[in-house]
Every structure is written in structure tokens, then in C-alpha cells.
mmCIF file of C-alpha atoms and ligand atoms in Angstrom:
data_model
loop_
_atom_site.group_PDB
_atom_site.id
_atom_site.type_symbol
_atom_site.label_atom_id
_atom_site.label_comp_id
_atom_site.label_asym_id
_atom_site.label_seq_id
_atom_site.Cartn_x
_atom_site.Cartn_y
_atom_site.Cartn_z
ATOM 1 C CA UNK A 1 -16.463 2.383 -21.084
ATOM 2 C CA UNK A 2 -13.730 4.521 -19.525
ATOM 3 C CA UNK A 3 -14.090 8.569 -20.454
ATOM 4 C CA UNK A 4 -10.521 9.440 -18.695
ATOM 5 C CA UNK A 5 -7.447 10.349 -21.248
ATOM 6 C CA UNK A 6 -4.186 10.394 -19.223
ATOM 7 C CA UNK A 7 -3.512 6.178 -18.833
ATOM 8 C CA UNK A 8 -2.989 5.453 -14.983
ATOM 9 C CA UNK A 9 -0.129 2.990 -14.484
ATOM 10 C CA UNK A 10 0.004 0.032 -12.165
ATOM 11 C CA UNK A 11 2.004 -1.645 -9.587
ATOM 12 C CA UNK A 12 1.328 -5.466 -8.698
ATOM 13 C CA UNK A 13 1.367 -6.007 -5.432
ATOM 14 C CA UNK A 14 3.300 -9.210 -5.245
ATOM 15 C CA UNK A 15 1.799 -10.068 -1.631
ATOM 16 C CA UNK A 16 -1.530 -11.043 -3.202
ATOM 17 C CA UNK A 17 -0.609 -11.792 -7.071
ATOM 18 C CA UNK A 18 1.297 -14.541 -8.314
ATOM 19 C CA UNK A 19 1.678 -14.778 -4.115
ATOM 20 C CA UNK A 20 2.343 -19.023 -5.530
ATOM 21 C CA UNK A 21 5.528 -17.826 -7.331
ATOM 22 C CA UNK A 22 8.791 -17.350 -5.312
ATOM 23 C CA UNK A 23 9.487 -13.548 -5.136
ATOM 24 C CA UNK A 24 11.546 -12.785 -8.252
ATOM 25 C CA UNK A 25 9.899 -14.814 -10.554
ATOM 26 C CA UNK A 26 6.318 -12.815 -9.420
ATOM 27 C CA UNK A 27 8.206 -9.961 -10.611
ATOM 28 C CA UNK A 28 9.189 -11.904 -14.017
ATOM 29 C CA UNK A 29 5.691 -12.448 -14.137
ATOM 30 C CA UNK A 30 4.321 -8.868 -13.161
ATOM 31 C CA UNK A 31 6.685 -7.717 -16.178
ATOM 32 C CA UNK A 32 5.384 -9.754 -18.518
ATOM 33 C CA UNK A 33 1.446 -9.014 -17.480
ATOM 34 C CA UNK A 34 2.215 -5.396 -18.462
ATOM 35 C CA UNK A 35 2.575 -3.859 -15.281
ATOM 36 C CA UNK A 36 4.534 -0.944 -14.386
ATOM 37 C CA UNK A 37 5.842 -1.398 -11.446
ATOM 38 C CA UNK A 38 5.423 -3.545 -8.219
ATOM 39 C CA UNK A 39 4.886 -3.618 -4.466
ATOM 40 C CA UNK A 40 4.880 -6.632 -1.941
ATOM 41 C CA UNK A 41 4.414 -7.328 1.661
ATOM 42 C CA UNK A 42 7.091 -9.072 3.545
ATOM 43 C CA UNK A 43 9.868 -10.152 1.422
ATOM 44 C CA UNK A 44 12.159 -10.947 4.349
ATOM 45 C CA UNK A 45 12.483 -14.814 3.168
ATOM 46 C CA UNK A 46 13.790 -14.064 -0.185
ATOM 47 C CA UNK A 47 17.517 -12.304 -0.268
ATOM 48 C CA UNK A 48 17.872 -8.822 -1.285
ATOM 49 C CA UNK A 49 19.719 -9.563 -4.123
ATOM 50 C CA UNK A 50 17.988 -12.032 -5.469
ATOM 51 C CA UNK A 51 14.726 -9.418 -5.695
ATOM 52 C CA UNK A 52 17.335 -6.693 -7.168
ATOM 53 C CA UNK A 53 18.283 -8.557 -9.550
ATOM 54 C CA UNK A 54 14.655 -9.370 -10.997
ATOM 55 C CA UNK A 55 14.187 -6.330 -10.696
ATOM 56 C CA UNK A 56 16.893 -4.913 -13.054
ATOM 57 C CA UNK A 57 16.214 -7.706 -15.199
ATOM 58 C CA UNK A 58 12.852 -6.241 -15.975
ATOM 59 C CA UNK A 59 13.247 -2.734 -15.189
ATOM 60 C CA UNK A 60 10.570 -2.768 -12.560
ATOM 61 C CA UNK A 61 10.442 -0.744 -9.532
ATOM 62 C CA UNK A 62 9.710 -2.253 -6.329
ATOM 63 C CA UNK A 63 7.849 0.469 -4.884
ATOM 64 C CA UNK A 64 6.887 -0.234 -1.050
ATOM 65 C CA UNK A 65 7.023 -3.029 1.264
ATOM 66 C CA UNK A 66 5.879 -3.501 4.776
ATOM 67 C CA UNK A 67 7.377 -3.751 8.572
ATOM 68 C CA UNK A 68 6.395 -7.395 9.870
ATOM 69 C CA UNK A 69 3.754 -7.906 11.484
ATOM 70 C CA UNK A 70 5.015 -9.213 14.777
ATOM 71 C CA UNK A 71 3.690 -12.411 16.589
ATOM 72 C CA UNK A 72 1.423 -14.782 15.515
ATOM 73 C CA UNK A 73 -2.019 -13.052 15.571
ATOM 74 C CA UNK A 74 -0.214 -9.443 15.803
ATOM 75 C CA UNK A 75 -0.542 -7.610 12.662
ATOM 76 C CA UNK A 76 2.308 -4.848 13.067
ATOM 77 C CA UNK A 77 4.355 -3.112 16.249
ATOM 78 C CA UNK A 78 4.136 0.338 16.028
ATOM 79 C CA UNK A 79 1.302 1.522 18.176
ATOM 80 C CA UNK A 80 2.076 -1.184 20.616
ATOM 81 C CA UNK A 81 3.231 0.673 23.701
ATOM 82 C CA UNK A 82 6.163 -0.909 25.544
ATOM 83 C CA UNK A 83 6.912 -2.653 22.355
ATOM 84 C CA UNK A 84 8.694 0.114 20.869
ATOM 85 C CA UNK A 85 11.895 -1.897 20.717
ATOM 86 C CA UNK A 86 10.968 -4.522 18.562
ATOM 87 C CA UNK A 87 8.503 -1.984 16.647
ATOM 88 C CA UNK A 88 12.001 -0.156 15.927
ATOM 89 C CA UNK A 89 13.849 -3.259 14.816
ATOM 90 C CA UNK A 90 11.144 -3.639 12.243
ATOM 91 C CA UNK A 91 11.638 -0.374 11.038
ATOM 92 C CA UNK A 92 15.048 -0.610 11.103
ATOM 93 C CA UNK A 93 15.115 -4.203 8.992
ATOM 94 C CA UNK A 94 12.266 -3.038 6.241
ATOM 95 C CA UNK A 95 14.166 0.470 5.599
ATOM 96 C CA UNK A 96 17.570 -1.300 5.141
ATOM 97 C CA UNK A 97 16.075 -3.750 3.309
ATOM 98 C CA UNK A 98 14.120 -1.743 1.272
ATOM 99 C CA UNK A 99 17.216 0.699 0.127
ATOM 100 C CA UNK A 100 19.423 -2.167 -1.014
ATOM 101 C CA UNK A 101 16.662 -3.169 -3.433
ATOM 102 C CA UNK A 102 15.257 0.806 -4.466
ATOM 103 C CA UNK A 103 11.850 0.869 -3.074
ATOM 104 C CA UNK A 104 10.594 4.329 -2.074
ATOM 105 C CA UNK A 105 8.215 3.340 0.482
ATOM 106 C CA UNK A 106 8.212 1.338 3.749
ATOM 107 C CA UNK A 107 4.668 0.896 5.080
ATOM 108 C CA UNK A 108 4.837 0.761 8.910
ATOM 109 C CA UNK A 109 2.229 -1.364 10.159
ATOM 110 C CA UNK A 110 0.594 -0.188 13.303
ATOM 111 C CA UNK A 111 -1.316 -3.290 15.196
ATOM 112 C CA UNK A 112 -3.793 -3.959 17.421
ATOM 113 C CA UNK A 113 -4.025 -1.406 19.764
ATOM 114 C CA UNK A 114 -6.269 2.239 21.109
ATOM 115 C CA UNK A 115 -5.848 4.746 23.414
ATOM 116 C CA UNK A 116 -3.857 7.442 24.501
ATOM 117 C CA UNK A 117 -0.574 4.689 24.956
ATOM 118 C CA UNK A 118 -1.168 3.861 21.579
ATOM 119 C CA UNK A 119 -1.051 6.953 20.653
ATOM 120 C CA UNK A 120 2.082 7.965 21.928
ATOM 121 C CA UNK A 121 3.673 4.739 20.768
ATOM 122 C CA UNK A 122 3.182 5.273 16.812
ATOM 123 C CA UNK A 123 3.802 8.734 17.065
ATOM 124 C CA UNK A 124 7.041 8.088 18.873
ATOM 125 C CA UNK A 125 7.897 5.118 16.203
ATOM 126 C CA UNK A 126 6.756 7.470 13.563
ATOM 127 C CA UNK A 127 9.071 10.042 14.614
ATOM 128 C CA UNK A 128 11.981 7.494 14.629
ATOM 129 C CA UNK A 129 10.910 5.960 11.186
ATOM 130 C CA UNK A 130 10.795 9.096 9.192
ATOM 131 C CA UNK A 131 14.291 10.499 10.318
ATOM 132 C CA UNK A 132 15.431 7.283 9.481
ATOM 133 C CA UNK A 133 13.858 6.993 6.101
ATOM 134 C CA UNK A 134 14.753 11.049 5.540
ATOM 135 C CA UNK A 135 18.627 9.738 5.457
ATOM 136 C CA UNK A 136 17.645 7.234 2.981
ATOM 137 C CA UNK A 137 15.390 9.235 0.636
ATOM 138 C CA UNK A 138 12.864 6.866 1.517
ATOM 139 C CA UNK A 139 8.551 7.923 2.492
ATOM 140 C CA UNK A 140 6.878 6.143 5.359
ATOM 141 C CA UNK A 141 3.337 5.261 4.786
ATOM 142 C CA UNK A 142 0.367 4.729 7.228
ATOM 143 C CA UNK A 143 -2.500 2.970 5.940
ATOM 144 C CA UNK A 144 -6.203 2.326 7.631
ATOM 145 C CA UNK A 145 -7.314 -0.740 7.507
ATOM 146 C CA UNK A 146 -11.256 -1.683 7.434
ATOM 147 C CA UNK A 147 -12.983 -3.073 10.349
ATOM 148 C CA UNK A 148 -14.152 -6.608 9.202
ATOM 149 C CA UNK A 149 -10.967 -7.555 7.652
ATOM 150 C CA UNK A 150 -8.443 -6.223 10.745
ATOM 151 C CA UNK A 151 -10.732 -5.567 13.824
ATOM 152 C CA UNK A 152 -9.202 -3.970 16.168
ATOM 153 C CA UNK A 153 -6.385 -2.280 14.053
ATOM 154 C CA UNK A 154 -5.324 1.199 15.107
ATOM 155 C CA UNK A 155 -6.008 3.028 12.163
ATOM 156 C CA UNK A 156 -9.442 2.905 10.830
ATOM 157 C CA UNK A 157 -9.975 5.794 8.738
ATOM 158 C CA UNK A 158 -8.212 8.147 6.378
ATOM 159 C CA UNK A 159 -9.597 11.039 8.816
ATOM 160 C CA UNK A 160 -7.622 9.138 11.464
ATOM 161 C CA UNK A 161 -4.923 9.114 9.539
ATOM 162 C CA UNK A 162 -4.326 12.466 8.079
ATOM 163 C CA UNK A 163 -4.839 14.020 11.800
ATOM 164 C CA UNK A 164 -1.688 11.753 12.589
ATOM 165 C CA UNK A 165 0.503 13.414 9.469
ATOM 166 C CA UNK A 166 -0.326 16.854 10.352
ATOM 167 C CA UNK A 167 0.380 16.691 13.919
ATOM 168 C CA UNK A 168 3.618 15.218 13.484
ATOM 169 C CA UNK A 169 4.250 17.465 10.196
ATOM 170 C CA UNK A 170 7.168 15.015 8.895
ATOM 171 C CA UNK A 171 7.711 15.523 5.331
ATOM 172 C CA UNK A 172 7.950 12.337 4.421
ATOM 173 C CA UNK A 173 5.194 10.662 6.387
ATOM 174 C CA UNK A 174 2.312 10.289 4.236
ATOM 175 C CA UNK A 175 -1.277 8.486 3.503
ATOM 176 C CA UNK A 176 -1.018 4.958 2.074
ATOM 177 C CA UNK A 177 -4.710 5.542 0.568
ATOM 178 C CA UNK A 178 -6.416 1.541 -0.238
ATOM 179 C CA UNK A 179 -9.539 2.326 -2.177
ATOM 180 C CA UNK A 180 -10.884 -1.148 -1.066
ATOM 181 C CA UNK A 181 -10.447 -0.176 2.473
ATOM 182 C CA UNK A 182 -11.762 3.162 2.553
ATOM 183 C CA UNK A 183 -14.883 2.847 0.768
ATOM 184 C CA UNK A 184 -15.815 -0.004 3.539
ATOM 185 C CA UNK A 185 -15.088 2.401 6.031
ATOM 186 C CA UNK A 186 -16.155 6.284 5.172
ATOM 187 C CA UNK A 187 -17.028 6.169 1.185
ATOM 188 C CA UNK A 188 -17.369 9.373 -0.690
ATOM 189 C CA UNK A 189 -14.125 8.312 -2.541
ATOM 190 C CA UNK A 190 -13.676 10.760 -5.075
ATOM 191 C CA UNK A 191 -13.920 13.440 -2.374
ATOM 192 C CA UNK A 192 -12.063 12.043 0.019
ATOM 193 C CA UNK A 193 -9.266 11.399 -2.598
ATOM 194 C CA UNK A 194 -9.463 15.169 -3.923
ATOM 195 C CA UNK A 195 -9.432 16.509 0.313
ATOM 196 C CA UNK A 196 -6.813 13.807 1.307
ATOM 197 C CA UNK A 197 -4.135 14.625 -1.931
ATOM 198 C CA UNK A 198 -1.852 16.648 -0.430
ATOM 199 C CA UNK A 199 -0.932 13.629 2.236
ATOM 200 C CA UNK A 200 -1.331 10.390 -0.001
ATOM 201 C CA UNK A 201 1.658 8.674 -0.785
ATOM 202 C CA UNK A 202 0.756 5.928 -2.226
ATOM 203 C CA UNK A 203 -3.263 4.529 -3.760
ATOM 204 C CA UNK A 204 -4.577 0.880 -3.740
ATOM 205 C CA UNK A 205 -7.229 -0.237 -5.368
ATOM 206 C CA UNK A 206 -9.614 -3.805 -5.662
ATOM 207 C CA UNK A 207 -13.049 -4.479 -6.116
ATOM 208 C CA UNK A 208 -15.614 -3.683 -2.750
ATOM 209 C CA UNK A 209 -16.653 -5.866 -0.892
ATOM 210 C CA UNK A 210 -14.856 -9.131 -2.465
ATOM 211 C CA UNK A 211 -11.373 -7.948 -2.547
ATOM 212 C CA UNK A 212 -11.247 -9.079 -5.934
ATOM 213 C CA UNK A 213 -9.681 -7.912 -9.752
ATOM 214 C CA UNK A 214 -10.981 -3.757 -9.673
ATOM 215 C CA UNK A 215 -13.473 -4.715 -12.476
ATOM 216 C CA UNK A 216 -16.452 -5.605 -10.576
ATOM 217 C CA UNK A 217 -18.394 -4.614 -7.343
ATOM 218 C CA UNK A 218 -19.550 -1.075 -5.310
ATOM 219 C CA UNK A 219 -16.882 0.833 -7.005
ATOM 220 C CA UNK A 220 -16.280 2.074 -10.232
ATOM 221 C CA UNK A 221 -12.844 1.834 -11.386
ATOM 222 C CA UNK A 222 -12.774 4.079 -14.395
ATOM 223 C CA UNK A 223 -14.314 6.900 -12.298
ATOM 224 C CA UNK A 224 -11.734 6.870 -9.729
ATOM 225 C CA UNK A 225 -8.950 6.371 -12.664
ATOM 226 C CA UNK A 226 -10.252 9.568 -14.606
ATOM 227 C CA UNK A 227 -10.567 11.271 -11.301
ATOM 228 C CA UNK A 228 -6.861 10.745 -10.121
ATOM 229 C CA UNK A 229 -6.024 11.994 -13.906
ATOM 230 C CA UNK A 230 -7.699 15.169 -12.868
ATOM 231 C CA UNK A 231 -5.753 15.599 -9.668
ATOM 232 C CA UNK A 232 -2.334 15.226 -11.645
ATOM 233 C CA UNK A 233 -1.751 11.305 -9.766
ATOM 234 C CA UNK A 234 0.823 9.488 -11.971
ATOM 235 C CA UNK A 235 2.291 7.253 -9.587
ATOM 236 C CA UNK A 236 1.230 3.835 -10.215
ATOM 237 C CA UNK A 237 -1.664 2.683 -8.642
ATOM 238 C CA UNK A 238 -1.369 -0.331 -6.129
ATOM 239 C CA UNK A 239 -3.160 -3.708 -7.483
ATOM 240 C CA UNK A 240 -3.941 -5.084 -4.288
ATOM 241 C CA UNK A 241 -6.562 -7.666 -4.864
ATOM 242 C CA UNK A 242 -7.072 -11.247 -3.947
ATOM 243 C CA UNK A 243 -7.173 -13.037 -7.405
ATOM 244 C CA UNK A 244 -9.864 -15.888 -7.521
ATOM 245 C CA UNK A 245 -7.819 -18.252 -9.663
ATOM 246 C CA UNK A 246 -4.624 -17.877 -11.548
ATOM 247 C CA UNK A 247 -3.400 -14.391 -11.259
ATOM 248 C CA UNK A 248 -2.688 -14.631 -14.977
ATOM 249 C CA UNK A 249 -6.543 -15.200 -15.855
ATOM 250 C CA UNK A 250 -7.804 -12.264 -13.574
ATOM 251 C CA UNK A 251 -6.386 -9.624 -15.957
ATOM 252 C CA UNK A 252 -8.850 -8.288 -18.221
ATOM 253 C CA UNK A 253 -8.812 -5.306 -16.736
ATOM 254 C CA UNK A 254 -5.368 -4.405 -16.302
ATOM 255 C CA UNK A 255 -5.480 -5.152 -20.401
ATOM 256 C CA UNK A 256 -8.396 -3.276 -20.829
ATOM 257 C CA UNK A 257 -6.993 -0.509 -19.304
ATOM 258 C CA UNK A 258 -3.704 -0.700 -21.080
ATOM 259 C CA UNK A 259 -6.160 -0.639 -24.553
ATOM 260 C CA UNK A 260 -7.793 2.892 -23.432
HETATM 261 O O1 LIG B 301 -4.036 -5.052 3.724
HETATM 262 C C1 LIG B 301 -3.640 -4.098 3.070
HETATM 263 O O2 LIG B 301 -4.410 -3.363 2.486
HETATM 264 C C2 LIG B 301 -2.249 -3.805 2.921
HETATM 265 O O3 LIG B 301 -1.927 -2.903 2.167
HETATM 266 C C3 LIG B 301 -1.240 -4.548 3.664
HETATM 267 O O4 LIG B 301 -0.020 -3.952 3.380
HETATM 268 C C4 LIG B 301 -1.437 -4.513 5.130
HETATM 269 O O5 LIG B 301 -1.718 -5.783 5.568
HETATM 270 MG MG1 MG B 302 -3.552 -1.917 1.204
#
């Protein structure tokens, strides 16, 4: 039973549902599931204007998408140090990309990497990537990633990450806040979402620990809905889950939700 009044909207992240379809017919799909918006990964296969055209055909927004992530076994550039050229060619190829098809958001993906190199490196790419995206209206996002799922990755918490945004103070640099990957690492969501607000960007959600539809597991969905209703979110919310069947049949919630 949900007790929140103001309806959260939701984005499909097109990375992980209907992932079988090619690109613009996800989005078909995404529109006719009721969703408000979507969000994918790396869309570099399909042409722009192929995905712009969905999308005015449905009168979705593509919200975000991310850099690439680099080599086989590399998951993202930008804290690579002495990488920094090819970090910036990713930057440069999601935020062009990204503009001819309206998305607000490029999330640049940081890699494997620690230490004060590391360090330097993102902020250095970070720097580059938000003057960049400042020409073209566009937000950078940063997102921690959870131990078990990307060992090793750079950023681990949203602690991590906000110290990051308010060294560099770059006004369009902000929090890409997963649910599903900061409960695994710190918890104490609903405070951690009301302390973190001023720097988030962009929320994910899915169920803890399966990755799954947000309708089961170690976190309460309707909580965290009503909550973000309280803190004035009305961006759509990120549905970034790994469906465990036909994306179609793992919906219930999305209708439910839509119902309330
Ligand atoms: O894994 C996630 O969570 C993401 O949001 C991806 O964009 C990064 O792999
Ligand atoms: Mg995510």
C-alpha cells in the first residue's frame, strides 16, 4: 500500500529493458508500457537519427546515456591516468551524441582505478566534460557503483562522490544517485537522499540485492517514492533493473504505481 500523493514518474532505462529490442523500437515499447521517459547505456551502434526519431514519434525524452566503457574488461576512462586522451574522446562522442538526440545527461564512467593519479585524472576529465557539456546545456553525472557488482571501480560511495562535486564546484556536475547501488554500499537511504539533494542529478532505482523489478527485496519502494515527493523530486526516476523474463511481464509495479 503506497501512502505518498504526488505520482513519481519513470524513465526506462533501455540498457537493461527490452535490452532484446533494437534501440528505437525499446523506446516504442517503453511508450507503450506507460513510461515517461527513458535512459540507456551505450547507444553508439544505433544512428542518432534513427533514436530521434523514436523518440519524437512517442514524445519520450531520452534522458542520459553513458561514455563507453573502454577495452574489454575496462568499465569507463576517466580516472585512468595517462588515458586522458581517449577518456576525452569518450566525452567528446557521448556529449555530441547525446545533443543531436536531446538528452540532458551524459554519465561519465570512471573505471578501474585509486589513488592520488586517479584522482587527478577524473578531476581533470571532469573539468573538461562539464565546460563542454556547459556549451551544450547538457549535466554530467558521476555515479558509485557497489563493490560486488564493479570491484575495483573508482567511485564507491555517494560520500565519495559528493566530496568530488564540491571540490570541483562545477554547476553542472552532479550525483547520478542508483538506489540499488547505494543501499549495498552505505544504506540509510532516505537520509542519505534528503543530505545528498542538493547534488543529485539524476535517481535509479531496482530491487536489493537481485537487481530485479523495484517491487521486491531490502528496500521499500513506496517509502523512497513518498520520500522524494517530500523533497520536491519530479524528475523521473531511473528503472534500472535486470528483468527476469520478458520486460513486458515484469511490470506490475510500474502499473501499480501509475494506479496510485
Ligand atoms: O550500473 C549502473 O548502475 C549504471 O547506471 C550504468 O550506467 C553503469 O554501468
Ligand atoms: Mg545506475
Amino acid at each position: 500500500m503506497t501512502n505518498h500523493t504526488q505520482h513519481q514518474r519513470f524513465s526506462a532505462n533501455l540498457g537493461f529493458l527490452w535490452a532484446d529490442l533494437p534501440l528505437p523500437d525499446a523506446i516504442r515499447a517503453a511508450k507503450a508500457a506507460g513510461f515517461d521517459a527513458v535512459e540507456c547505456h551505450w547507444p553508439y551502434d544505433t544512428p542518432p537519427s534513427d533514436v530521434l526519431a523514436a523518440l519524437k514519434e512517442t514524445g519520450l525524452t531520452m534522458l542520459g546515456l553513458n561514455t563507453v566503457r573502454g577495452n574489454p574488461g575496462e568499465n569507463g576512462l576517466s580516472a585512468l591516468p595517462g588515458r586522458e586522451d581517449e577518456a576525452r574522446a569518450a566525452i567528446d562522442q557521448a556529449l555530441t551524441y547525446g545533443f543531436e538526440i536531446g538528452a540532458g545527461a551524459v554519465h561519465v564512467m570512471a573505471g578501474f582505478a585509486e589513488g592520488p593519479e586517479a584522482d587527478a585524472a577524473f578531476a581533470d576529465n571532469l573539468r573538461y566534460a562539464c565546460s563542454k557539456a556547459a556549451d551544450m546545456g547538457m549535466t554530467i553525472l558521476i555515479e558509485p557503483l557497489n563493490s560486488y557488482d564493479a570491484p575495483g571501480y573508482y567511485l564507491k560511495t555517494s560520500r565519495q562522490a559528493v566530496t568530488i562535486i564540491e571540490r570541483l564546484n562545477l554547476p553542472n556536475l552532479k550525483l547520478m544517485f542508483d538506489c540499488y547501488h547505494l543501499q549495498i554500499m552505505e544504506g540509510d537511504l532516505s537520509r542519505r537522499l534528503t543530505a545528498c539533494l542538493p547534488h543529485i542529478g539524476h535517481v535509479q532505482i531496482a530491487s536489493v540485492p537481485d537487481r530485479g523489478a523495484p517491487d521486491h527485496g531490502e528496500l521499500h519502494y513506496p517509502h523512497i517514492y513518498a520520500h522524494l515527493a517530500t523533497l520536491g523530486w519530479d524528475h523521473p526516476l531511473g528503472a534500472e533493473y535486470k528483468p527476469n523474463g520478458p520486460t513486458d511481464a515484469t511490470l506490475a509495479w510500474l502499473q501499480q504505481e501509475k494506479r496510485t
